[in-house]
mmCIF file of C-alpha atoms and ligand atoms in Angstrom:
data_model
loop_
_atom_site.group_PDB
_atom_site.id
_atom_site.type_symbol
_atom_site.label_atom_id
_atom_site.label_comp_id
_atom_site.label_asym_id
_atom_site.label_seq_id
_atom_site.Cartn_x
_atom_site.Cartn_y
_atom_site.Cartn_z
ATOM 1 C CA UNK Z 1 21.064 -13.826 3.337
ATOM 2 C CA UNK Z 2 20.242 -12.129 6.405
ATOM 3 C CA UNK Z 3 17.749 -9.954 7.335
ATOM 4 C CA UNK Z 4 20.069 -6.927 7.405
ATOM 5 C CA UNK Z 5 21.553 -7.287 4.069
ATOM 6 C CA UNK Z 6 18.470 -7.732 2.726
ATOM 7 C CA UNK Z 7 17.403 -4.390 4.278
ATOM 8 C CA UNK Z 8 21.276 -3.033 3.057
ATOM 9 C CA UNK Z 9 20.835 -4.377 -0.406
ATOM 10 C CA UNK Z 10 17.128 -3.250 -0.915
ATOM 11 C CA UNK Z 11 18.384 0.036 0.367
ATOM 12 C CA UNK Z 12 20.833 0.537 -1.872
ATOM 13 C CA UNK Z 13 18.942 -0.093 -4.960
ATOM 14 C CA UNK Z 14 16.002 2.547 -3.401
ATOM 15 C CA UNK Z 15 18.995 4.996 -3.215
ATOM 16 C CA UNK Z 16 20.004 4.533 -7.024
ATOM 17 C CA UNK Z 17 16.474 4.217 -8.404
ATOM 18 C CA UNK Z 18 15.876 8.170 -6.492
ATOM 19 C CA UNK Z 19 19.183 9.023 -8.283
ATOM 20 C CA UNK Z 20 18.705 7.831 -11.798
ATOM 21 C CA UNK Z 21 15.082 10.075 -11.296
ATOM 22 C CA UNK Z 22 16.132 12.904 -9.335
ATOM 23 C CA UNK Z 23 14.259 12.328 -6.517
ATOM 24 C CA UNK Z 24 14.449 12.007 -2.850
ATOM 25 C CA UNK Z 25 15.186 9.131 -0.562
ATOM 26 C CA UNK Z 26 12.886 10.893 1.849
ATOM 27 C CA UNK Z 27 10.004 11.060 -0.214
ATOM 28 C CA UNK Z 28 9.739 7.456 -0.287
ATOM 29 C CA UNK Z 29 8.169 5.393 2.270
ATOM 30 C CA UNK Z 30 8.700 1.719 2.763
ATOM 31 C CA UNK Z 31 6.004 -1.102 3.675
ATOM 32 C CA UNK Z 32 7.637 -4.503 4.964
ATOM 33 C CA UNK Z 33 4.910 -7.112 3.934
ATOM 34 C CA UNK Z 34 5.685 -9.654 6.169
ATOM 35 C CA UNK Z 35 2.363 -12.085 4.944
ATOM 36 C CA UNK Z 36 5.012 -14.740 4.086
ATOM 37 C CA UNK Z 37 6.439 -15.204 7.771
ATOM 38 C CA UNK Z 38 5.819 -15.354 11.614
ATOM 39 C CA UNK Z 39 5.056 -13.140 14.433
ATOM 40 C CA UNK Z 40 8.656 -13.509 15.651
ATOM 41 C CA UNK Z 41 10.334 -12.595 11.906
ATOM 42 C CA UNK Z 42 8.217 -9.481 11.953
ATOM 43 C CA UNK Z 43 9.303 -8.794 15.623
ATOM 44 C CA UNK Z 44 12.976 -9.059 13.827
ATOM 45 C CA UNK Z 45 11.981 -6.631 10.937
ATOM 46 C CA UNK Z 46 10.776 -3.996 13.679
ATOM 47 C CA UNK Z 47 14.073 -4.629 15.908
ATOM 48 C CA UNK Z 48 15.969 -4.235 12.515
ATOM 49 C CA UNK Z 49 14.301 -0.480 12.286
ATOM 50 C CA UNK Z 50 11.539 -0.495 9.872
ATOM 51 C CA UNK Z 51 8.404 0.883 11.108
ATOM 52 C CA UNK Z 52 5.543 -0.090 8.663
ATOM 53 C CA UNK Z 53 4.792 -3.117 8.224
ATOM 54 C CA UNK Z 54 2.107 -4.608 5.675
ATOM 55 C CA UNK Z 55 -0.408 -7.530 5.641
ATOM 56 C CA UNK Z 56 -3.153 -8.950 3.486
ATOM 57 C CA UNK Z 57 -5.323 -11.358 5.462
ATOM 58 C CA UNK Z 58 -7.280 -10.091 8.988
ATOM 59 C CA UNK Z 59 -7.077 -13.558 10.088
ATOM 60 C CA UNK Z 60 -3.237 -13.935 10.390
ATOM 61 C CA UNK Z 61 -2.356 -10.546 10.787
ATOM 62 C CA UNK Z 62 -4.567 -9.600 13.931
ATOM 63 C CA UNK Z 63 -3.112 -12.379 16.447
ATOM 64 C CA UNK Z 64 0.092 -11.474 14.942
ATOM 65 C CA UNK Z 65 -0.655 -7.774 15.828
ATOM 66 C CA UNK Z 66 -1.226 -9.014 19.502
ATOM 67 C CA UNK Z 67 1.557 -10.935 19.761
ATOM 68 C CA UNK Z 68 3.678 -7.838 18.872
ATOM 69 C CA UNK Z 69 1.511 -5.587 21.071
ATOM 70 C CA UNK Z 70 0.820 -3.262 18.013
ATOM 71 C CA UNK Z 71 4.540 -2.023 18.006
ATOM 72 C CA UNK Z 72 5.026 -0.290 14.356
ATOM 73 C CA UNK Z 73 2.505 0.964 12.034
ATOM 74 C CA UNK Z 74 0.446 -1.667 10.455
ATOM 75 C CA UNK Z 75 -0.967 -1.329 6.541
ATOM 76 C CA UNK Z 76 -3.455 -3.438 5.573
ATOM 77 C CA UNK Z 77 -2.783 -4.678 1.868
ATOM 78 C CA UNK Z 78 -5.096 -6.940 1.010
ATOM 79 C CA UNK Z 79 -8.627 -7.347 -0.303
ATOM 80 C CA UNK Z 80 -11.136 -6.447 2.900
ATOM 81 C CA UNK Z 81 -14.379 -7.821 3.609
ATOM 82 C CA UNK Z 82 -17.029 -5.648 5.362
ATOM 83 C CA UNK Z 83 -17.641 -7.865 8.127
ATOM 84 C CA UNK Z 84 -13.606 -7.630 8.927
ATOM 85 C CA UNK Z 85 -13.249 -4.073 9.157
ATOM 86 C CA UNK Z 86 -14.191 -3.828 13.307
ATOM 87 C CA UNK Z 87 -11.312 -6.192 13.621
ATOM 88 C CA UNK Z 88 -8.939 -3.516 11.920
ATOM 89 C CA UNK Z 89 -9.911 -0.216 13.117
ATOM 90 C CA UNK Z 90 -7.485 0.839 15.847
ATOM 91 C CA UNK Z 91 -4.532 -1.448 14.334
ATOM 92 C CA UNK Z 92 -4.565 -1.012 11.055
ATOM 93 C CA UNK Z 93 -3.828 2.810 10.373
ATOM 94 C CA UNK Z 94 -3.527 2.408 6.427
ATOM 95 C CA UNK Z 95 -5.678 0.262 4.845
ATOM 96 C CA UNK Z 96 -4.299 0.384 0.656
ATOM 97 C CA UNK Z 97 -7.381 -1.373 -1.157
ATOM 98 C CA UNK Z 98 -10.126 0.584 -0.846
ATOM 99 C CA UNK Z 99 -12.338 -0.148 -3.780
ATOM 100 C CA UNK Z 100 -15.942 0.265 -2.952
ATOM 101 C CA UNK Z 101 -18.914 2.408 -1.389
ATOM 102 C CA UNK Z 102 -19.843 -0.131 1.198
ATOM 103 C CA UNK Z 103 -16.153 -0.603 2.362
ATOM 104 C CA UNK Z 104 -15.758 2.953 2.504
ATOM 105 C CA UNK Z 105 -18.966 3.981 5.185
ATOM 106 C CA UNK Z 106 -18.601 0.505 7.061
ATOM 107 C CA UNK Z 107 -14.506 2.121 7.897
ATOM 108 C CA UNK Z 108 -16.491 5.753 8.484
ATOM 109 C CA UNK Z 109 -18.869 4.163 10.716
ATOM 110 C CA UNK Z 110 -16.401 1.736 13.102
ATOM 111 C CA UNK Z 111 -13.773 4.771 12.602
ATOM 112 C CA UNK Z 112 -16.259 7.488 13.893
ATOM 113 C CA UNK Z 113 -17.279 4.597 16.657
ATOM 114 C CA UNK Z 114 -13.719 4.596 17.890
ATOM 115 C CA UNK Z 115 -12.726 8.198 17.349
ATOM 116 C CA UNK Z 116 -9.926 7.379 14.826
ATOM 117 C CA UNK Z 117 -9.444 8.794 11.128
ATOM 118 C CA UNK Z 118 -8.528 5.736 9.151
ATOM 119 C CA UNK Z 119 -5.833 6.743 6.124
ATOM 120 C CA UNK Z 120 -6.825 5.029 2.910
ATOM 121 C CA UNK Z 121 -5.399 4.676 -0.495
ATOM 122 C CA UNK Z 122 -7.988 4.143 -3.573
ATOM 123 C CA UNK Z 123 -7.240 0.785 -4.952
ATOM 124 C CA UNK Z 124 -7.068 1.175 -8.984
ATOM 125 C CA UNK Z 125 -7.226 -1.283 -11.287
ATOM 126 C CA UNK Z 126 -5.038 0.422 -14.024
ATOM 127 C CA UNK Z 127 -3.892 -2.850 -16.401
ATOM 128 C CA UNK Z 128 -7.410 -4.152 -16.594
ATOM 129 C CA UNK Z 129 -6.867 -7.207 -15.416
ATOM 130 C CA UNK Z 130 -9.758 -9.672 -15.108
ATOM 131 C CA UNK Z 131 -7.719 -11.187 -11.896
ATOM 132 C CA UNK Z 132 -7.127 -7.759 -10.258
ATOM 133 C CA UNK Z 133 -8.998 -5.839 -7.529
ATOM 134 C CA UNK Z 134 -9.719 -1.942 -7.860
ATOM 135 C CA UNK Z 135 -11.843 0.843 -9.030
ATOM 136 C CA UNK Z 136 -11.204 0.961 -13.321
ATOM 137 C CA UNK Z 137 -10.114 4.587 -13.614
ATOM 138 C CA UNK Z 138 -13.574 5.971 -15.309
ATOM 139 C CA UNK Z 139 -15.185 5.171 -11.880
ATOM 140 C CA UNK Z 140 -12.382 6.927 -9.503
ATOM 141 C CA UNK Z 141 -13.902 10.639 -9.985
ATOM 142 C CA UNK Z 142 -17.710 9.573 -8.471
ATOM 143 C CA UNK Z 143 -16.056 7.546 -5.803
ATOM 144 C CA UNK Z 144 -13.632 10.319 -4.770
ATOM 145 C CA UNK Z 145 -17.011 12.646 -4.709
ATOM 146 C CA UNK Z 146 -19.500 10.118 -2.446
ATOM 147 C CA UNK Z 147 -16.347 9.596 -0.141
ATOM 148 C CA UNK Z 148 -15.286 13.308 0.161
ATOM 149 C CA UNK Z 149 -18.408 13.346 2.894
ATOM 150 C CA UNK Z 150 -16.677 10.465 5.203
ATOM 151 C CA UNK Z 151 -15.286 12.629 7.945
ATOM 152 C CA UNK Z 152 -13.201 9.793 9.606
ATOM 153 C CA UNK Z 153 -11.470 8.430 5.991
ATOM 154 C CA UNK Z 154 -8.445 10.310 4.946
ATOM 155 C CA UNK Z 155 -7.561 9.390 1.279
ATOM 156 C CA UNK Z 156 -4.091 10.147 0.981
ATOM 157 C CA UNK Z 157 -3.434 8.617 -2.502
ATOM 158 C CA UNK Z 158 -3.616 6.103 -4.895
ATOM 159 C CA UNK Z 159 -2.921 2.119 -4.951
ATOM 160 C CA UNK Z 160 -2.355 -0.330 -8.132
ATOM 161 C CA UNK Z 161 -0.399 -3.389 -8.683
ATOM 162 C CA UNK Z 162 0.911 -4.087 -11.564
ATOM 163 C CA UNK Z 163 0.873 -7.473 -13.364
ATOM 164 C CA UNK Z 164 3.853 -9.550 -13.058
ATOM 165 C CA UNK Z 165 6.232 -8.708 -15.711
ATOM 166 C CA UNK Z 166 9.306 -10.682 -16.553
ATOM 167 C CA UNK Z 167 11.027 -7.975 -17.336
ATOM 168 C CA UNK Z 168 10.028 -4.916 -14.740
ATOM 169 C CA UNK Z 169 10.585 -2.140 -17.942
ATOM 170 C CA UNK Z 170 6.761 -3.360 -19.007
ATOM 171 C CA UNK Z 171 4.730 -2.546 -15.797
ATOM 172 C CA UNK Z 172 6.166 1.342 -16.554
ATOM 173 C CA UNK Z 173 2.885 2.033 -18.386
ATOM 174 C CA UNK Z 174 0.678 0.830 -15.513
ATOM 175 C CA UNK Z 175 2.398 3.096 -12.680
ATOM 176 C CA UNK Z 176 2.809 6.047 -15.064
ATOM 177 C CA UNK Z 177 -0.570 5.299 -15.505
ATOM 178 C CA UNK Z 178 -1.519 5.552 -11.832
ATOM 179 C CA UNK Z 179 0.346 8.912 -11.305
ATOM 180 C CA UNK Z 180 -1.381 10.340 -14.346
ATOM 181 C CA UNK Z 181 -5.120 9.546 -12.909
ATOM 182 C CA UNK Z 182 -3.971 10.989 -9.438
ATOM 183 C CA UNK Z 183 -2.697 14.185 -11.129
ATOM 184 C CA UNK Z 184 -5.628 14.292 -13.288
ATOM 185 C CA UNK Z 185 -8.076 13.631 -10.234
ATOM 186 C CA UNK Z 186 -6.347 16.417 -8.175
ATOM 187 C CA UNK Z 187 -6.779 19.290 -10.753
ATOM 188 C CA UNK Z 188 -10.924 17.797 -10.730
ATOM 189 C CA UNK Z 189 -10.109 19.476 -6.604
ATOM 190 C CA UNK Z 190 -12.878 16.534 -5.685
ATOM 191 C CA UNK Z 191 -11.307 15.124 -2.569
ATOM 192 C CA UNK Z 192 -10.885 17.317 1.011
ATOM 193 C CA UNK Z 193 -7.232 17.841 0.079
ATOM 194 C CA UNK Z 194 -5.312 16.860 -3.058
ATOM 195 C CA UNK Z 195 -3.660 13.120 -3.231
ATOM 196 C CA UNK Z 196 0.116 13.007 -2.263
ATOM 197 C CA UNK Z 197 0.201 9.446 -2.235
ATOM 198 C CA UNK Z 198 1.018 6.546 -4.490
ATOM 199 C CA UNK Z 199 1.219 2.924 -3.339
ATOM 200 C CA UNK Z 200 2.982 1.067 -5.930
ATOM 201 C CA UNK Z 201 6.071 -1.184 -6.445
ATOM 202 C CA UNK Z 202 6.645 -4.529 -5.505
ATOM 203 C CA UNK Z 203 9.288 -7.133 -5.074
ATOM 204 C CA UNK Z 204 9.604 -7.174 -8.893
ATOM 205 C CA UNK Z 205 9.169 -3.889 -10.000
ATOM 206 C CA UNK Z 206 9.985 -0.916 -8.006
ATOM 207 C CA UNK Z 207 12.556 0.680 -9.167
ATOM 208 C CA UNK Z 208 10.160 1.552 -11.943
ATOM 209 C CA UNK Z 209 8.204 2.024 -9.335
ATOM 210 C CA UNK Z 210 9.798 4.877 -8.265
ATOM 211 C CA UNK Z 211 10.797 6.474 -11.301
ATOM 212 C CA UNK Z 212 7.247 6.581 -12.122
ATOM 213 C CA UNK Z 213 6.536 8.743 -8.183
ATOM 214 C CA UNK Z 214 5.655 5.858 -5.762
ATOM 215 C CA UNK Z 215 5.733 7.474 -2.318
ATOM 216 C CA UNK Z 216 5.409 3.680 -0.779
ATOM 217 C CA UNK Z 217 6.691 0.868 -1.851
ATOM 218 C CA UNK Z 218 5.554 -2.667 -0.794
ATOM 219 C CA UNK Z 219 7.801 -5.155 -0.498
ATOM 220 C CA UNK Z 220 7.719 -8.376 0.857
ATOM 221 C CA UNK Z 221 9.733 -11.864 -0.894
ATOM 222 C CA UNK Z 222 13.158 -9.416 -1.694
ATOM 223 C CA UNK Z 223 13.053 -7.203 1.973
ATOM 224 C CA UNK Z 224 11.203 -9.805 4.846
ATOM 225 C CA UNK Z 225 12.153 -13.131 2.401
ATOM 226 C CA UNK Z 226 9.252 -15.964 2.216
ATOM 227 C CA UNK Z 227 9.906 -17.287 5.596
ATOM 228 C CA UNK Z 228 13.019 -19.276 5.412
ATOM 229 C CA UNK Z 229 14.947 -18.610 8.642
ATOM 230 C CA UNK Z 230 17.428 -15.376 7.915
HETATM 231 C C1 PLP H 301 2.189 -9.779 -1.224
HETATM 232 C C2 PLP H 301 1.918 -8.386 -1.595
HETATM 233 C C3 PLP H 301 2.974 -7.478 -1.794
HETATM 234 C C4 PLP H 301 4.431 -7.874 -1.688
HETATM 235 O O1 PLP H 301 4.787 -8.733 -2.724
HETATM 236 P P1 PLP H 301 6.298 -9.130 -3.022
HETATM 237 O O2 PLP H 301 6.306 -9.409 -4.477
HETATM 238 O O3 PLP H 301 6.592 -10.315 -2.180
HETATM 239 O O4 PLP H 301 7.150 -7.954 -2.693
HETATM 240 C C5 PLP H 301 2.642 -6.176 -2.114
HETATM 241 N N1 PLP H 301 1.365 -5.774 -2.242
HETATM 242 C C6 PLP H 301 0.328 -6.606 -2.067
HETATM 243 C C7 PLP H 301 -1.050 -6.091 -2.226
HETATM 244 C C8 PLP H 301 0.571 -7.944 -1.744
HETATM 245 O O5 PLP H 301 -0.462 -8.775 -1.561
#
């Protein structure tokens, strides 16, 4: 399949998932995780219109940032060591797994060094899984508080993934789960300004996803592919 049905076909289920829940295409944003495949496919993806595109490791995804001369907005996905963030400030202007104190004033210090505001999402761990990375949801109301200080992090929302499911119906709890705790830490009026965002939904699952109020959607394997030639 190419690269534009892909794009046509992931589209079109987006469209009937916002349908089916009465909600708007608009509100929807949608990350291209392109992890899986070269500089040159993710030059394609931009050409092809998206705008956001998502990685998980600094190590592949900065020389492939410089190799597309930081065209499109880059998110970075993945699990982020201290010592890495200099290497994303100024590239990355999302960064979706946010889960601890140290991570959050070593991004307010190389932020505030470079005049930027870095956008963040809270990573959550909402299934409890031993294997997954995130905040439980007990901790998420002190965290919001010691961050609320950190004048060059913007925390627009909340981030989970859900465990794979073979049958997408059973990650519902875990995203209903997610908008819940945002809701709930809103109304607590802890942060700056309340969370609008939720980044959730995946290859697998997100037309659940979005019936449950994702506002971005990550999706790599079904939208980019796993780096067979397209
Ligand atoms: C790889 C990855 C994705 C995309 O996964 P697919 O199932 O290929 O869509 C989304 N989010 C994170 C955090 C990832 O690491």
């Amino acid at each position: 399949m190419s690269l534009k049905e892909r794009i046509d076909q992931v589209e079109a289920r987006i469209s009937k998932a916002c349908e089916a829940s009465g909600r708007s295409r608009e509100d929807i944003n949608l990350v291209a995780v392109t992890k899986y495949v070269s500089a040159a496919e993710t030059a394609a993806v931009l050409q092809a219109g998206l705008t956001h595109i998502g990685e998980n490791r600094v190590s592949v995804a900065v020389p492939k940032w410089e190799a597309l001369n930081g065209q499109g907005i880059w998110h970075f996905i993945g699990s982020l060591q201290s010592k890495k963030v200099k290497d994303v400030i100024g590239k990355f202007a999302y960064i979706h797994s946010l889960d601890r104190m140290s991570l959050a004033q070593e991004l307010e210090k190389r932020a505030g060094a470079a005049g930027q505001v870095v956008k963040a999402f809270i990573q959550i761990n909402i299934s409890g899984e031993q294997s997954k990375q995130g905040l439980t949801p007990e901790e998420a109301p002190a965290f919001l508080k010691d961050t609320a200080s950190l004048q060059h992090l913007d925390i627009v929302g909340l981030m989970t993934m859900a465990p794979f499911e073979a049958e997408p119906e059973h990650t519902r709890p875990v995203f209903r789960g997610l908008r819940e705790l945002r809701d709930e830490l809103n109304r607590m009026a802890i942060t700056r300004q309340p969370m609008t965002e939720l980044s959730m939904g995946m290859s697998n699952d997100f037309e659940v996803a979005i019936e449950e109020g994702a506002t971005w959607l990550r999706l790599g394997s079904l939208l980019v592919g796993k780096g067979e030639v397209s």
